[in-house]
Short mmCIF file of C-alpha atoms and ligand atoms in Angstrom, two decimals:
data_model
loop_
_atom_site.label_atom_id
_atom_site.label_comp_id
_atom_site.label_asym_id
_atom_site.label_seq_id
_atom_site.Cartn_x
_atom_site.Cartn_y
_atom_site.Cartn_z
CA UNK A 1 7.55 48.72 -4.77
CA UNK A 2 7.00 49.72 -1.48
CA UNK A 3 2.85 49.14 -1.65
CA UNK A 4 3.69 45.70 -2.94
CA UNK A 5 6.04 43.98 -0.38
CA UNK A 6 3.87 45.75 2.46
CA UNK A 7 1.03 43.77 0.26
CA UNK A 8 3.11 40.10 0.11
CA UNK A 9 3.34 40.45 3.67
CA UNK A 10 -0.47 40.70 4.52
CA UNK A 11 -0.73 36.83 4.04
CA UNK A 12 1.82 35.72 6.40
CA UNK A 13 0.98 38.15 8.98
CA UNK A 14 -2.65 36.33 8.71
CA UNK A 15 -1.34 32.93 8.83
CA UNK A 16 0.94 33.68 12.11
CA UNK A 17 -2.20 35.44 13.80
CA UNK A 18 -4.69 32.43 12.55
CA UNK A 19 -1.99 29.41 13.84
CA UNK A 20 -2.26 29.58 17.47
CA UNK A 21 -6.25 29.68 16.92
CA UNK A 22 -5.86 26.00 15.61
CA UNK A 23 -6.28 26.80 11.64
CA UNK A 24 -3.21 24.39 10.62
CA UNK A 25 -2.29 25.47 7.41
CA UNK A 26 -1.93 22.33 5.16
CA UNK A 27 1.30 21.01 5.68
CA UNK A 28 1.03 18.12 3.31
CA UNK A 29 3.87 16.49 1.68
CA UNK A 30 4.69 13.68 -1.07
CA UNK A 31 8.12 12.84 0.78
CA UNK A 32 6.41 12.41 4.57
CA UNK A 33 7.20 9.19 5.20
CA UNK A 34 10.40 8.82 3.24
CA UNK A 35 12.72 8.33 6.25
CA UNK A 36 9.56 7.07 8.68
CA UNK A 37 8.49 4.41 5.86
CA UNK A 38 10.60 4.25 2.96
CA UNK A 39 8.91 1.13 1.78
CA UNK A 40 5.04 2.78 2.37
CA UNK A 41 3.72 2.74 -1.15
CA UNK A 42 5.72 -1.29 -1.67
CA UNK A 43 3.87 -2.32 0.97
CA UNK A 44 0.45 -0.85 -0.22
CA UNK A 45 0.22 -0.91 -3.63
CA UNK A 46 0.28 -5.13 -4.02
CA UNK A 47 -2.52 -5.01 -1.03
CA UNK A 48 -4.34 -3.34 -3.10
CA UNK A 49 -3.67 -5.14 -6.39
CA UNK A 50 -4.61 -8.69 -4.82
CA UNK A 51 -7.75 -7.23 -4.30
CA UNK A 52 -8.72 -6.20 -7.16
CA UNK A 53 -7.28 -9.45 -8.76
CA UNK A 54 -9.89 -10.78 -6.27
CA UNK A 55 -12.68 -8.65 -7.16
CA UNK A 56 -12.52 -5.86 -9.80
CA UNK A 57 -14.93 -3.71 -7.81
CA UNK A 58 -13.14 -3.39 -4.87
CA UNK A 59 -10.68 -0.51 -6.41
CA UNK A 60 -13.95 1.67 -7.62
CA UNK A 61 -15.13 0.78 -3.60
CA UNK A 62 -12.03 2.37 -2.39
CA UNK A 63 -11.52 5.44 -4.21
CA UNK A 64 -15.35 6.14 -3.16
CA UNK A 65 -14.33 5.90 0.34
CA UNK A 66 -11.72 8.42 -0.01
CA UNK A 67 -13.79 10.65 -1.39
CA UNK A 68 -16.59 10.17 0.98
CA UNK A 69 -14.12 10.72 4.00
CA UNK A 70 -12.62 14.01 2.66
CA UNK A 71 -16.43 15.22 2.16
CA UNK A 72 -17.18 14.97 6.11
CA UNK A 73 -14.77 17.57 8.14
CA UNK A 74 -11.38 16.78 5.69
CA UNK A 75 -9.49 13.60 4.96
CA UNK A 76 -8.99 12.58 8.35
CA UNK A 77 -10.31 9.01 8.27
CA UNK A 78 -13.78 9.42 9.88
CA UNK A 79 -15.32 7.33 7.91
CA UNK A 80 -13.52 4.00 8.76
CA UNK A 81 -14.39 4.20 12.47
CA UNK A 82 -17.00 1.68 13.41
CA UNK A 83 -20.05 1.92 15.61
CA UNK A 84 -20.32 1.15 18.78
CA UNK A 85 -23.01 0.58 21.48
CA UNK A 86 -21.47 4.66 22.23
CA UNK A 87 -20.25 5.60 19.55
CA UNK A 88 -22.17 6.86 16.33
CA UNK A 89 -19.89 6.95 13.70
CA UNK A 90 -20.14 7.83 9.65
CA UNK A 91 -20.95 4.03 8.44
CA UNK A 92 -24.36 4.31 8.59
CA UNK A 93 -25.14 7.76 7.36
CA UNK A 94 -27.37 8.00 4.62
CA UNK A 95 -24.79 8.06 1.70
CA UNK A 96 -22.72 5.08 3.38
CA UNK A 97 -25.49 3.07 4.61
CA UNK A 98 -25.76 -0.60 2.72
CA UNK A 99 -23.44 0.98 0.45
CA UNK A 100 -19.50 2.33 1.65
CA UNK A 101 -17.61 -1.28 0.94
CA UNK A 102 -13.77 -1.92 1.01
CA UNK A 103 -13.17 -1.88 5.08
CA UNK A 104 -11.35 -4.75 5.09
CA UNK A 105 -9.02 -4.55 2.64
CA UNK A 106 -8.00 -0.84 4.38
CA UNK A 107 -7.41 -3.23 7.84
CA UNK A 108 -5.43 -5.70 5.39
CA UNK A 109 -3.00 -2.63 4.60
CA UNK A 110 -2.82 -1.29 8.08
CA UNK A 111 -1.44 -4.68 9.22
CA UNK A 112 1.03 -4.67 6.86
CA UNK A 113 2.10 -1.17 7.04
CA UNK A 114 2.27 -1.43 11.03
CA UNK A 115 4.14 -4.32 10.62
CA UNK A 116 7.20 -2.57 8.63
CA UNK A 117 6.37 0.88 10.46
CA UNK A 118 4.77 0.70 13.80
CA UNK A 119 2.62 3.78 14.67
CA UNK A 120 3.80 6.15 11.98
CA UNK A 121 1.28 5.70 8.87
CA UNK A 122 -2.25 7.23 9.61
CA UNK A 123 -5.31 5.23 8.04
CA UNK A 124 -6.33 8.65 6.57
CA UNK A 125 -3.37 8.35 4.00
CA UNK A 126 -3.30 4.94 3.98
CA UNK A 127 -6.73 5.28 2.27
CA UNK A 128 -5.44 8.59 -0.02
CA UNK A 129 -2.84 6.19 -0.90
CA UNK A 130 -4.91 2.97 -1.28
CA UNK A 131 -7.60 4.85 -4.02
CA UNK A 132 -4.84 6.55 -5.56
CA UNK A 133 -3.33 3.05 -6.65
CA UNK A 134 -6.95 2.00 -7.60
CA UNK A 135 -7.41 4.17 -10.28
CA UNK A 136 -3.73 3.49 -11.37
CA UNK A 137 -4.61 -0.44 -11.47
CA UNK A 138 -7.63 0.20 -13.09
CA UNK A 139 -5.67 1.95 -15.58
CA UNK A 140 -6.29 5.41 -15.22
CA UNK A 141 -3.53 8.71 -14.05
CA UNK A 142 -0.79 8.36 -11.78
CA UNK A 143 0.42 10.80 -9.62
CA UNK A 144 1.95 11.83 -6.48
CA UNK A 145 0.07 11.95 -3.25
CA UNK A 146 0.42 14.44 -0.69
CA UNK A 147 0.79 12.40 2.92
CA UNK A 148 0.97 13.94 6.41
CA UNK A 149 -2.63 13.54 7.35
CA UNK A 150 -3.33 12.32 10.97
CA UNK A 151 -6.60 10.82 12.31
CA UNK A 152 -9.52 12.01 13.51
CA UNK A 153 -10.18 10.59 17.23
CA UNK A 154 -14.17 11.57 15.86
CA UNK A 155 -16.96 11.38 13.43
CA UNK A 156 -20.13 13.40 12.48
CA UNK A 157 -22.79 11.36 11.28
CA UNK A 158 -25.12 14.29 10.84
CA UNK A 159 -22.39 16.06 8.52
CA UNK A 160 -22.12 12.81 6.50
CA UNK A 161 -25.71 13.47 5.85
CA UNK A 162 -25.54 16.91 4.90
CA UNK A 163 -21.95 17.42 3.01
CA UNK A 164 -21.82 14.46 0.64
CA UNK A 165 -24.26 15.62 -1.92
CA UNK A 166 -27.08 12.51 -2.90
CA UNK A 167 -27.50 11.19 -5.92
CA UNK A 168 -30.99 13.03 -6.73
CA UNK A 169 -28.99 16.38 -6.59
CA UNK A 170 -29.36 19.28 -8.97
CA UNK A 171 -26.92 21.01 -10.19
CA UNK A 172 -26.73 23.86 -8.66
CA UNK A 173 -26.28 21.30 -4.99
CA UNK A 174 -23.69 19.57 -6.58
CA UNK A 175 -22.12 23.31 -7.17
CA UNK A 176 -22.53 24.43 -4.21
CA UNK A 177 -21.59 21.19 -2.23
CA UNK A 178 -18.64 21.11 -4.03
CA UNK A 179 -17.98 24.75 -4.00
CA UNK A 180 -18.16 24.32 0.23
CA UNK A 181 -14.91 21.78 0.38
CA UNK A 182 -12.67 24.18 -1.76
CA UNK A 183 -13.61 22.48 -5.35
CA UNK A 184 -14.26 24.47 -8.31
CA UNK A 185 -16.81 23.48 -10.73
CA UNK A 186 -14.06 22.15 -13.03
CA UNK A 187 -12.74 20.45 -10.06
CA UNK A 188 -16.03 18.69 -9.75
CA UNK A 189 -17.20 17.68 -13.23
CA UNK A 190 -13.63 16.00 -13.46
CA UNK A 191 -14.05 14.39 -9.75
CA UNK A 192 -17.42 13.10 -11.22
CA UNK A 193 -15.52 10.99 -13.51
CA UNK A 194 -14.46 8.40 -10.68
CA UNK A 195 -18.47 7.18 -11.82
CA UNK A 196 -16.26 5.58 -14.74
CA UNK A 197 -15.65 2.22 -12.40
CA UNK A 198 -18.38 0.49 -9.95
CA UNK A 199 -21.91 0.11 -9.36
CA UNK A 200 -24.81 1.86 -8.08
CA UNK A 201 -27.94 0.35 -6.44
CA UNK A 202 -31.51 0.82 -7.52
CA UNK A 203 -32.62 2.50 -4.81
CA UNK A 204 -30.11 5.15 -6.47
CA UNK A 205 -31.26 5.58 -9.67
CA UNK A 206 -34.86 4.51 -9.55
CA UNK A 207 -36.16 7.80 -9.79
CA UNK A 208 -33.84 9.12 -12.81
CA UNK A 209 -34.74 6.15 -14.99
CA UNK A 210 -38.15 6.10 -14.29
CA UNK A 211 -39.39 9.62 -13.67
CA UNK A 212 -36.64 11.63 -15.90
CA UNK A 213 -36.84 12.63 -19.24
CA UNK A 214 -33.59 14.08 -20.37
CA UNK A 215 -32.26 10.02 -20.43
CA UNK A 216 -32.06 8.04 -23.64
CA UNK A 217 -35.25 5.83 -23.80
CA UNK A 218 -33.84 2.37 -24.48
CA UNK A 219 -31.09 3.12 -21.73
CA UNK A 220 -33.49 4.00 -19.35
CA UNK A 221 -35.95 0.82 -20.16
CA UNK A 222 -32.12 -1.93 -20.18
CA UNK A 223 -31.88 -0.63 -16.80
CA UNK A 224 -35.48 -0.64 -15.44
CA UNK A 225 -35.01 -4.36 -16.42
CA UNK A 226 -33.54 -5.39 -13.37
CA UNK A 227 -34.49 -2.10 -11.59
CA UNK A 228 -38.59 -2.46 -10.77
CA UNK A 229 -40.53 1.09 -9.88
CA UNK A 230 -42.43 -0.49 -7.17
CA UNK A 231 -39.73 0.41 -3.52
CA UNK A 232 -38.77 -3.47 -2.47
CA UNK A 233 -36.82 -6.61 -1.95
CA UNK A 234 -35.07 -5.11 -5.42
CA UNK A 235 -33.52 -1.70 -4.10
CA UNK A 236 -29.94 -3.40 -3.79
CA UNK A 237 -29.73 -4.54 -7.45
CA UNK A 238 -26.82 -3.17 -9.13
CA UNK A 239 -25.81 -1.79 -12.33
CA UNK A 240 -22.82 -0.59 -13.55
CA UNK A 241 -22.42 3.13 -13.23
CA UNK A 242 -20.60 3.15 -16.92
CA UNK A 243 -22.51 1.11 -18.74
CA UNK A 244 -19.62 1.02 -21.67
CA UNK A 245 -16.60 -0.09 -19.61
CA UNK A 246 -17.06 -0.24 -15.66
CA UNK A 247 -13.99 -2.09 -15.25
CA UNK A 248 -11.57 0.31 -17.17
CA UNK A 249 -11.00 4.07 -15.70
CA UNK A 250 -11.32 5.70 -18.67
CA UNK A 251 -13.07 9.09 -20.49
CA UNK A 252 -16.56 6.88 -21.22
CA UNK A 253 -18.10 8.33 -18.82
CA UNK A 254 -18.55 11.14 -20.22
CA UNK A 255 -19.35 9.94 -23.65
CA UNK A 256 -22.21 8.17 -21.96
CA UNK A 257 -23.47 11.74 -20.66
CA UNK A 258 -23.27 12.93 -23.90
CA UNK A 259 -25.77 9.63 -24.97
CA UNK A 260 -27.90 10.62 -22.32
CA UNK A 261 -27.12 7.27 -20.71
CA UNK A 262 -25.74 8.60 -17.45
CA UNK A 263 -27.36 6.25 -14.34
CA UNK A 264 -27.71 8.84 -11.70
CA UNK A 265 -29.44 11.56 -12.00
CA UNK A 266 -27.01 13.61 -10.42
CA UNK A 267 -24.75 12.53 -13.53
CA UNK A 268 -26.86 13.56 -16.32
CA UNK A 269 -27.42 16.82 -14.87
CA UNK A 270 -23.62 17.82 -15.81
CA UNK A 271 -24.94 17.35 -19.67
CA UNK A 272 -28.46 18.88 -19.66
CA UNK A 273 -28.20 21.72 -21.81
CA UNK A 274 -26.33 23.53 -18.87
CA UNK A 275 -23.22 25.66 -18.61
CA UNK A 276 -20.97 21.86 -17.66
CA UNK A 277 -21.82 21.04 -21.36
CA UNK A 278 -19.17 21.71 -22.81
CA UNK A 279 -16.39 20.35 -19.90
CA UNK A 280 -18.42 17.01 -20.04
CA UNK A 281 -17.58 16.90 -24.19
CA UNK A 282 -14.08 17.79 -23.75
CA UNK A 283 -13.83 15.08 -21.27
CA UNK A 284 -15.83 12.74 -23.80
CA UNK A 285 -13.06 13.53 -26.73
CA UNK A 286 -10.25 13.99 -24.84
CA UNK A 287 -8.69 11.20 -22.16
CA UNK A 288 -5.66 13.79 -21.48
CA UNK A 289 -7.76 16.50 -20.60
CA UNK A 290 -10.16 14.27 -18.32
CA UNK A 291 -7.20 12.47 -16.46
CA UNK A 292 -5.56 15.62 -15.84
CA UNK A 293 -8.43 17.66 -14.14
CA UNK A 294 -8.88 14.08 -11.92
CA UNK A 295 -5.53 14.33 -10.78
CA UNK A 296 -5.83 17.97 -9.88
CA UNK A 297 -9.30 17.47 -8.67
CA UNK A 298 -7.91 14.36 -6.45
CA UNK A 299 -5.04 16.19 -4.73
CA UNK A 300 -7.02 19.21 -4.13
CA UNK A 301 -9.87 16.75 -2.83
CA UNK A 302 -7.05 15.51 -0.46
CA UNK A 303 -6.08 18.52 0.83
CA UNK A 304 -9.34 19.40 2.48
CA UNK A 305 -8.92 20.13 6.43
CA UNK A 306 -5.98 17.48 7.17
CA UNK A 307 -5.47 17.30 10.58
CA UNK A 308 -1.39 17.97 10.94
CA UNK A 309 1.04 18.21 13.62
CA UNK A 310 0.31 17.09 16.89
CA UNK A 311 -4.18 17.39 16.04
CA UNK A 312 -5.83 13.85 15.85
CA UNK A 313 -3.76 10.29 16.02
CA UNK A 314 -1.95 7.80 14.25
CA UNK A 315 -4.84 5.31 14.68
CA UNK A 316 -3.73 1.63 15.48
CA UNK A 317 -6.74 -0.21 14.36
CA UNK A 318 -8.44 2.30 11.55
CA UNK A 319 -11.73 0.98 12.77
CA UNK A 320 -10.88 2.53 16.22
CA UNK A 321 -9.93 5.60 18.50
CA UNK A 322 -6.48 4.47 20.10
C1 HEM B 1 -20.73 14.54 -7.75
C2 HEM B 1 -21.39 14.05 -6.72
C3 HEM B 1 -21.51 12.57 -6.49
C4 HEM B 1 -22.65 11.90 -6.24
C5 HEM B 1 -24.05 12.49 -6.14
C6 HEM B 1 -22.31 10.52 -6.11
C7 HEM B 1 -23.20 9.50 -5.82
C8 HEM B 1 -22.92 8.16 -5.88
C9 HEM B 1 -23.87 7.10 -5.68
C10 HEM B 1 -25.33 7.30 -5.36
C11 HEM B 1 -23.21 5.92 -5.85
C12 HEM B 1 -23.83 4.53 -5.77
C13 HEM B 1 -24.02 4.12 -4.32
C14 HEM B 1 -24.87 2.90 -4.19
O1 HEM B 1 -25.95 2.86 -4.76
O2 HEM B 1 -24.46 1.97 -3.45
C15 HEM B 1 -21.85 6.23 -6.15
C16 HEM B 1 -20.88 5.29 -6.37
C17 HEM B 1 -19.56 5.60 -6.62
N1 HEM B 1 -18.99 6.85 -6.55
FE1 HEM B 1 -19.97 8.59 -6.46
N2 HEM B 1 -20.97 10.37 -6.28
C18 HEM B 1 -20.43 11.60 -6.51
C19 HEM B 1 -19.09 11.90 -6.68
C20 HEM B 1 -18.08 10.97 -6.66
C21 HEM B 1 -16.68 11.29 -6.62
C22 HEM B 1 -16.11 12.69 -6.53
C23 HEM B 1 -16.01 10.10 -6.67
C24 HEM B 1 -14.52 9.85 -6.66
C25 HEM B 1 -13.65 10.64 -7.25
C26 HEM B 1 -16.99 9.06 -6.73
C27 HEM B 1 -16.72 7.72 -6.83
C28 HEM B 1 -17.67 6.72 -6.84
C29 HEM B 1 -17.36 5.34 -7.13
C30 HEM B 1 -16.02 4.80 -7.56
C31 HEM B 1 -18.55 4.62 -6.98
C32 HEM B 1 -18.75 3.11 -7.12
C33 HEM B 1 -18.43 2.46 -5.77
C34 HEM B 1 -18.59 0.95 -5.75
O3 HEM B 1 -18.82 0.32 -6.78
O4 HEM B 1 -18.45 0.41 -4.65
N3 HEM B 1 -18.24 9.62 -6.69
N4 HEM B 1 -21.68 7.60 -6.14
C1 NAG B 2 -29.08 1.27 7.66
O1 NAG B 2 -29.60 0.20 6.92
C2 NAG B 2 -30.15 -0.84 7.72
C3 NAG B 2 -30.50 -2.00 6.80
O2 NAG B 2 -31.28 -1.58 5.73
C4 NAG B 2 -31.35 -0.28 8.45
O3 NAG B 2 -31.94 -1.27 9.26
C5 NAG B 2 -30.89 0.88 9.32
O4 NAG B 2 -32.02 1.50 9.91
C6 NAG B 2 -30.16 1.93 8.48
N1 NAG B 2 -29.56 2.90 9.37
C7 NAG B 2 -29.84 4.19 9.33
C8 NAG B 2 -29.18 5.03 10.34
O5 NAG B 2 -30.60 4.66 8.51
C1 NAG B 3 -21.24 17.76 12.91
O1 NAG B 3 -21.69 18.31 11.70
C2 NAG B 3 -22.81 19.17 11.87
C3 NAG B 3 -23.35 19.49 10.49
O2 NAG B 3 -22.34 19.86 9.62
C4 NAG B 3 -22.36 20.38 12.65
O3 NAG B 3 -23.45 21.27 12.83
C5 NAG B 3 -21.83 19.92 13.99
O4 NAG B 3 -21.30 21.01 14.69
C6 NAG B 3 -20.76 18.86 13.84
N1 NAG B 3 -20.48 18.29 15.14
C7 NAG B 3 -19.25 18.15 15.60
C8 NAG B 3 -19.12 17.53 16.93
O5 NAG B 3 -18.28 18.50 14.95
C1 NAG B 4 -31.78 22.43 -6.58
O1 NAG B 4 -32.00 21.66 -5.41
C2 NAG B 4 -32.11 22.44 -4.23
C3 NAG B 4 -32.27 21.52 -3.03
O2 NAG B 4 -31.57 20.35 -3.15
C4 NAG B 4 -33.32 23.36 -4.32
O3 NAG B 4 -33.38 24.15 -3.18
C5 NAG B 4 -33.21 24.22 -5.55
O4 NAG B 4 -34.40 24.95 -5.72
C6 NAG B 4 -32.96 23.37 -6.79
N1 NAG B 4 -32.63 24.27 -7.90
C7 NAG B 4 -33.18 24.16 -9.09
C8 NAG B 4 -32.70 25.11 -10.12
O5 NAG B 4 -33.99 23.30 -9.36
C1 NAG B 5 -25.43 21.15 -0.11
O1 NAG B 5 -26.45 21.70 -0.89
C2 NAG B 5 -27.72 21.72 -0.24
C3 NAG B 5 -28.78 22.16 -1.22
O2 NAG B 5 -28.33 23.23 -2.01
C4 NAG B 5 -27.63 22.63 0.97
O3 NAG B 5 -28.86 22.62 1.66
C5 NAG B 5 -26.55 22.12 1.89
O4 NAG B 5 -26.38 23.00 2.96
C6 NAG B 5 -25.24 22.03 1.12
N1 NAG B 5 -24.23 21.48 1.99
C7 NAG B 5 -22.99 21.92 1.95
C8 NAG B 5 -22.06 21.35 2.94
O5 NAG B 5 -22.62 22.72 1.13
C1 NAG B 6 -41.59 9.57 -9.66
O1 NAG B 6 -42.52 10.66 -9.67
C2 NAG B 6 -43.75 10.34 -9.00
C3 NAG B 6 -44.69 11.51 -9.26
O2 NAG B 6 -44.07 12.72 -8.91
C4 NAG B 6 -43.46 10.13 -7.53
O3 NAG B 6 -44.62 9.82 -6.82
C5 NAG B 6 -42.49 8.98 -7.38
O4 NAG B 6 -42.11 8.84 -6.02
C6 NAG B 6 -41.24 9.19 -8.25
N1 NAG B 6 -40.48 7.96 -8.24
C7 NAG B 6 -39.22 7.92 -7.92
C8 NAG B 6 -38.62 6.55 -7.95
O5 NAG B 6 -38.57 8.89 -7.64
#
């Protein structure tokens, strides 16, 4: 008894010694803004539902974002800071470039939100919020999501290049990527699933459809259609990144993998006679199984490196430092 408790107490004699050094535990919490901004999610959730009404897309667009702000130094709402003449931010970063979409309707929201609540909701749940109530619209899992998260008065364009993992990753990178923000392997074949809604551009999966063989040959030649070899006026053509249902969050993503008819080559490298075999045919056979690894995968994805307490801002414009 005695070895034990002197044990349990090891952790929070490290977390007391580790807080003053600026390592803010994650203090995240579903109730945050219940007194603050009762009415947050109201206010968000038929923002976001006009604009998919609008444009189908737009929800796949948002949850992307999400996860391509939590990838660069935690959820903290880098990415939605724009450039200026001194100021490099995320937006053009490899992975972003000609591709991130959905700014606008995260501005729409903030208006609204500071409206009802002035200076209390940060942009970086605003956004955990928005793509939370994308893949609910779209009809996949619900759940609850952790708020608390402040803004980040920066952005790091060079770890934007180096922490989301491209699309011509093995693997072992997307392991090891993953592995780097906290996120199991589990954790990441399920996260891979948000490739059930949106599109990709050619100049994304040029190379798997023409240069890769473990891809189902009358896939790969529908999709070189519209998708020409030759590097051109044709890289921004897009095709859907689940070819059965793009519009619908659903498991068919992962019954495509199984087809060999995933468009990335990053995503056919899950199912490839590889050790994430046998996750990606659960996933293809069973919906319950595939929804709830997302929804762990997405609250443990937006839990990485908040910035709490009295680190970052409540932004007042998300495309700008206050
Ligand atoms: C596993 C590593 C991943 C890689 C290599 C990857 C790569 C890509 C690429 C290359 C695109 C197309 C971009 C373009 O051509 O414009 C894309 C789109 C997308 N990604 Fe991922 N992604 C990954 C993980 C994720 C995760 C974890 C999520 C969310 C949970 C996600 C959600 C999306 C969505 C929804 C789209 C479509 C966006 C739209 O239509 O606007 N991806 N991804
Ligand atoms: C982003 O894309 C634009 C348009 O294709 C291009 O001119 C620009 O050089 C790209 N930016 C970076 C940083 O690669
Ligand atoms: C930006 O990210 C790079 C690569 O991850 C890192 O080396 C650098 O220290 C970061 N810069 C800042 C200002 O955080
Ligand atoms: C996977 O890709 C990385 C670089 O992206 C490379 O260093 C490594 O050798 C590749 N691994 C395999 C097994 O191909
Ligand atoms: C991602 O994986 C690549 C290749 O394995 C590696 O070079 C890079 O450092 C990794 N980045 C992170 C943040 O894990
Ligand atoms: C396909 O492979 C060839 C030969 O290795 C290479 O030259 C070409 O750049 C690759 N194409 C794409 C689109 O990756």
């Amino acid at each position: 008894m005695t070895s034990s408790s002197s044990m349990a107490s090891a952790p929070l004699f490290l977390a007391v010694l580790l807080l003053p050094l600026g390592t803010s535990l994650a203090q995240l919490s579903t109730d945050f803004y219940s007194s603050s901004c009762p009415n947050v999610f109201d206010i968000i959730k038929p923002v976001v539902k006009s604009a998919i009404s609008a444009e189908r897309r737009i929800g796949a667009s948002i949850l992307r974002l999400f996860f391509h702000d939590c990838f660069v130094n935690g959820c903290d709402g880098s990415i939605l800071l724009d450039d200026t003449p001194n100021f490099r931010g995320e937006k053009t970063a490899a992975p972003n470039n000609n591709s991130v979409r959905g700014f606008n309707i995260i501005d729409k929201i903030k208006t609204q939100v500071e409206k009802a609540c002035p200076g209390v909701v940060s942009c970086a749940d605003i956004l955990a919020i928005a793509a939370r109530d994308s893949v609910v619209i779209l009809g996949g899992p619900d759940w609850n999501v952790k708020l608390g998260r402040r803004d980040s008065r920066t952005a790091n364009f060079s770890a934007a290049n180096t922490d989301i993992p491209p699309p011509t990753s093995n693997l072992s990178r997307l392991i090891a990527n993953f592995s780097s923000q906290g996120l199991s392997v589990k954790d990441m074949v399920a996260l891979s699933g948000g490739h059930t809604i949106g599109k990709a551009r050619c100049t994304s999966f040029r190379g798997h459809i023409y240069n890769d063989t473990n891809i189902n040959f009358r896939f790969a030649k529908t999709r070189q259609a519209n998708c020409p070899r030759r590097v051109g006026s044709q890289d921004r053509n897009l095709a859907p990144l689940d070819q059965r249902s793009e519009r619908v969050f659903n498991n068919d993503y992962f019954k495509n993998l199984v087809e060999h008819k995933g468009l990335l080559h990053s995503d056919q490298e899950l199912f490839n006679n590889v050790p994430t075999d046998s996750r990606v045919q659960k996933y293809a056979t069973s919906t319950t199984a595939f929804f709830a690894d997302f929804v762990t995968g997405m609250i443990k994805m937006g839990d990485i490196k908040p910035l709490t307490a009295s680190n970052g801002e409540i932004r007042n414009n998300c495309r700008k430092v206050n």
